[in-house]
mmCIF file with all atom_site columns, C-alpha atoms in Angstrom:
data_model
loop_
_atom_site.group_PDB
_atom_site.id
_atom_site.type_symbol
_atom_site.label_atom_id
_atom_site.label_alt_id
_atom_site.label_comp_id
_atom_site.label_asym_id
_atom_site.label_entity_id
_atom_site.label_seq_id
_atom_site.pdbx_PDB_ins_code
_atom_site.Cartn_x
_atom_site.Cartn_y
_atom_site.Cartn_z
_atom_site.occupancy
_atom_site.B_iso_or_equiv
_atom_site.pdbx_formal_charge
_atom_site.auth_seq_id
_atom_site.auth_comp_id
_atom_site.auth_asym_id
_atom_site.auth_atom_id
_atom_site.pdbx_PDB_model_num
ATOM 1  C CA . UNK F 1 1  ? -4.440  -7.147  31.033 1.00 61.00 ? 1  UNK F CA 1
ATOM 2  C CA . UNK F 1 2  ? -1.561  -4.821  30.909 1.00 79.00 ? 2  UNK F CA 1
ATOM 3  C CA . UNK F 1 3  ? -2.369  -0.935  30.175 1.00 91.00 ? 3  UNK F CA 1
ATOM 4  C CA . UNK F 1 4  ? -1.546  0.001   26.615 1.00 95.00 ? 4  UNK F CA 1
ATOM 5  C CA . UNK F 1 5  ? -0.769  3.435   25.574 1.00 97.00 ? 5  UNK F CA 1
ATOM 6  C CA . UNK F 1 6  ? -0.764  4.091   21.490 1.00 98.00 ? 6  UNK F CA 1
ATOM 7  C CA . UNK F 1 7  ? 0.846   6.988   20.284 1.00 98.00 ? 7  UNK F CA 1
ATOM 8  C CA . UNK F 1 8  ? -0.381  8.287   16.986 1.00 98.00 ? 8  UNK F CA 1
ATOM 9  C CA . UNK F 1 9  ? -0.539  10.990  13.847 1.00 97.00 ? 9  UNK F CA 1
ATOM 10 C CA . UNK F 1 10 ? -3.919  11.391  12.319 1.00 95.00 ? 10 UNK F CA 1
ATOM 11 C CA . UNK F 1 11 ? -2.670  10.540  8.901  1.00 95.00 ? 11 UNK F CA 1
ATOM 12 C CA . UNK F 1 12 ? -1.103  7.600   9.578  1.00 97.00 ? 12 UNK F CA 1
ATOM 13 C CA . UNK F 1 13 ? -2.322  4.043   7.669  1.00 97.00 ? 13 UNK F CA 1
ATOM 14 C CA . UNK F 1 14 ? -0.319  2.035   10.039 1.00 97.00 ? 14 UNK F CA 1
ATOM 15 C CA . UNK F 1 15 ? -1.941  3.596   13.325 1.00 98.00 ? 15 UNK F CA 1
ATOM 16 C CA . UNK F 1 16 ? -5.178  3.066   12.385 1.00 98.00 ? 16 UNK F CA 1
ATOM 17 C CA . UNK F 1 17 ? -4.477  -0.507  10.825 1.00 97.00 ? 17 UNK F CA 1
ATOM 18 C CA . UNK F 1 18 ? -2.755  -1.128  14.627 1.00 97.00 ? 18 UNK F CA 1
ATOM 19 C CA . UNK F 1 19 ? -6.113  0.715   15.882 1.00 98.00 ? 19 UNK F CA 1
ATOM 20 C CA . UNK F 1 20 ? -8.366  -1.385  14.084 1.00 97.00 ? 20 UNK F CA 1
ATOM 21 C CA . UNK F 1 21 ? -6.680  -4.805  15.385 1.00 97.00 ? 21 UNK F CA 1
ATOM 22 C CA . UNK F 1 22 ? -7.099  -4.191  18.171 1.00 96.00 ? 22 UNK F CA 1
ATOM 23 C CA . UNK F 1 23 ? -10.407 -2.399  18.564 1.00 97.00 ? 23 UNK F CA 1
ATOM 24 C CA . UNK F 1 24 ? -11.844 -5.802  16.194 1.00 96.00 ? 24 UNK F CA 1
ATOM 25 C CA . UNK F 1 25 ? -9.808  -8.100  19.299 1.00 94.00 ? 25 UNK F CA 1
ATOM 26 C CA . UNK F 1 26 ? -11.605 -6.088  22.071 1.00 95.00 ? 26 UNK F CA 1
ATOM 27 C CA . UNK F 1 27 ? -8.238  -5.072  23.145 1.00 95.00 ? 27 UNK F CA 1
ATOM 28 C CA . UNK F 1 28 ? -8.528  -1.510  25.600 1.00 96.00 ? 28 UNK F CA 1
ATOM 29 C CA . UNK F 1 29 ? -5.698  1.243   24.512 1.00 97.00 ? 29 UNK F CA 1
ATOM 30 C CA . UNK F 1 30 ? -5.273  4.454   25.027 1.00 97.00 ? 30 UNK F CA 1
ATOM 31 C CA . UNK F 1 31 ? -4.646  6.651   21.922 1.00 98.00 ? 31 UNK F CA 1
ATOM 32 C CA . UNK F 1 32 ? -2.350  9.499   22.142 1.00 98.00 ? 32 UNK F CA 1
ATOM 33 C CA . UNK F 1 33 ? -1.967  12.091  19.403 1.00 98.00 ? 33 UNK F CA 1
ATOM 34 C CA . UNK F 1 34 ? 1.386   13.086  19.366 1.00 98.00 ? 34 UNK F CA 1
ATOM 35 C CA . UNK F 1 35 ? 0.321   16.045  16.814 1.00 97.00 ? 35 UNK F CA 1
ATOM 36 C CA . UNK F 1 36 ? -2.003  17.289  20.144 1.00 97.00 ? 36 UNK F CA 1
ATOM 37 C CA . UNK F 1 37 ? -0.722  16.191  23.076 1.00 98.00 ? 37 UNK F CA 1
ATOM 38 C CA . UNK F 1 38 ? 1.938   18.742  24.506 1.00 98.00 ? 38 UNK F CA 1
ATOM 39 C CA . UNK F 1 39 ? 5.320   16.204  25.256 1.00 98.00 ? 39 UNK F CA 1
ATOM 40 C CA . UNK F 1 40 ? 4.160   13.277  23.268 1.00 98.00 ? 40 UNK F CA 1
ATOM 41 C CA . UNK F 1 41 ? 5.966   13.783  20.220 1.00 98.00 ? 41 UNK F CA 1
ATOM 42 C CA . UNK F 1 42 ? 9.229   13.606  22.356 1.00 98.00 ? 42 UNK F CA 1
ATOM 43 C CA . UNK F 1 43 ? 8.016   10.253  24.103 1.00 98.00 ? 43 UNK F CA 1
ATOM 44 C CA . UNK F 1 44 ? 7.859   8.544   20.966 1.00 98.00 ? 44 UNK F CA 1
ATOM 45 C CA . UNK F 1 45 ? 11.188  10.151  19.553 1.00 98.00 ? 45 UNK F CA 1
ATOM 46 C CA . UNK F 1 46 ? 12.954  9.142   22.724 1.00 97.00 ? 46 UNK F CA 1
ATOM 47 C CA . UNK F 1 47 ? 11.469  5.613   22.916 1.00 97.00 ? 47 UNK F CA 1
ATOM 48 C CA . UNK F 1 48 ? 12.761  4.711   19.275 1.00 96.00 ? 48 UNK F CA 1
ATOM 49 C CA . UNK F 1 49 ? 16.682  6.968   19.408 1.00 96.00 ? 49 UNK F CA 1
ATOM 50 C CA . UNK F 1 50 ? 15.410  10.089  18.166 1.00 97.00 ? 50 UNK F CA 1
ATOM 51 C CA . UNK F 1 51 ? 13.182  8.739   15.527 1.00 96.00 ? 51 UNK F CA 1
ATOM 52 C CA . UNK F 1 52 ? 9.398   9.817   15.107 1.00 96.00 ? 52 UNK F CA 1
ATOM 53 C CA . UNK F 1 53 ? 7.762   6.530   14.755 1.00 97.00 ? 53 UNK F CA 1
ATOM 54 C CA . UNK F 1 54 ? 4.195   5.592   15.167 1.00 98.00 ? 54 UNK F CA 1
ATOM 55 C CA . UNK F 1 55 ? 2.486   3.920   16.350 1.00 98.00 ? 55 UNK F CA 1
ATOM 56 C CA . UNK F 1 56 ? 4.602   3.703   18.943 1.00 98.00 ? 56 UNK F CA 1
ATOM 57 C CA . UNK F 1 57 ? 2.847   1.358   22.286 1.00 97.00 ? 57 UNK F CA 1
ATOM 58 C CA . UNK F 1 58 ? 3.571   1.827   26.213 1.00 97.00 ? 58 UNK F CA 1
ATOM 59 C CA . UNK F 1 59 ? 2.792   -1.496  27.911 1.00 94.00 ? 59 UNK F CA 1
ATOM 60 C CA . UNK F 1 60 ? 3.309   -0.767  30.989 1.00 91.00 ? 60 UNK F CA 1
ATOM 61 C CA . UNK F 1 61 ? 6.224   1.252   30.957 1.00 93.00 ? 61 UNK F CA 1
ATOM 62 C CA . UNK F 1 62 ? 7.598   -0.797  27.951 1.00 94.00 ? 62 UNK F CA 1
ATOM 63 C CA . UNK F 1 63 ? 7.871   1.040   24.531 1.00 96.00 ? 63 UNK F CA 1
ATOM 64 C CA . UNK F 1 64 ? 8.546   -0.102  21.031 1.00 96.00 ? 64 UNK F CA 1
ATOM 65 C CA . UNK F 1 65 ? 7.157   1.063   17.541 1.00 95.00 ? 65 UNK F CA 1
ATOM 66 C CA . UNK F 1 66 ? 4.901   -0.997  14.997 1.00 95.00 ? 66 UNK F CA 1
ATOM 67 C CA . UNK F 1 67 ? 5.979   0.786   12.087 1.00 93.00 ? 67 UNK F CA 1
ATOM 68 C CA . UNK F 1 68 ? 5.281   -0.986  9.359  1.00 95.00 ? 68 UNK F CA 1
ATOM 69 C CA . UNK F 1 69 ? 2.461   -2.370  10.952 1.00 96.00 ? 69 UNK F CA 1
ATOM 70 C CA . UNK F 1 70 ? 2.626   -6.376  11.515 1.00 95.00 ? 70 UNK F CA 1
ATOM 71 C CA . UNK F 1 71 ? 0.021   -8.029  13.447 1.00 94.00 ? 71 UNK F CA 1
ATOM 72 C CA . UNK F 1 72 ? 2.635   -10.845 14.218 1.00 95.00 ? 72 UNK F CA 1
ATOM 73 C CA . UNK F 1 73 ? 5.164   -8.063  15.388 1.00 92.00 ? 73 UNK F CA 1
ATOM 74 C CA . UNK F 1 74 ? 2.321   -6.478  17.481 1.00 94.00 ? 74 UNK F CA 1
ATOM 75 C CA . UNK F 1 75 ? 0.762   -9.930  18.938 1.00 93.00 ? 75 UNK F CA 1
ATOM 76 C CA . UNK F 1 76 ? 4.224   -10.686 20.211 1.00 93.00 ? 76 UNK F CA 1
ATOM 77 C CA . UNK F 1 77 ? 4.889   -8.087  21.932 1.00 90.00 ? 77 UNK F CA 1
ATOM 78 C CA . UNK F 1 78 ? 1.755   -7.869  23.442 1.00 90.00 ? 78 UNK F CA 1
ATOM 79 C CA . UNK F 1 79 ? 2.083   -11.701 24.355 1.00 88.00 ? 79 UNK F CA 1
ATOM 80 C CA . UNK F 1 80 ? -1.535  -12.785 22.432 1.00 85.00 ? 80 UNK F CA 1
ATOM 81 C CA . UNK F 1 81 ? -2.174  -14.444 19.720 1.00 72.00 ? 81 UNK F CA 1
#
């Protein structure tokens, strides 16, 4: 399975809808607060042209933003179903 990295904001409903997904799927991901992690902020507004959008995923090097969340949107790019 591909390493997934999940940059977040505490009071976001669409992270922890994406969290929850996952967590229910037994899917491993790594959750990075971008509100306390020194440089993540700028990862996320570089991966999505100078927007802050989260959750924003790294698979494996490969960033894009479920914002709205859409558990077709995020099962698609995660290739499972």
């Amino acid at each position: 399975m591909s390493t997934i990295k999940m940059y977040t904001t505490p009071f976001c409903g669409d992270c922890r809808a994406a969290k929850r997904y996952l967590t229910e799927r037994g899917i491993a991901f790594e959750e990075i607060n971008i509100e306390e992690v020194p440089g993540a902020a700028e990862v996320v507004i570089k991966a999505n042209d100078g927007k802050r959008k989260v959750p924003t995923f790294d698979v494996d090097g490969r960033f894009f933003h479920c914002s709205p969340f859409s558990r077709t949107r995020l099962n698609e790019a995660l290739g499972i179903g």
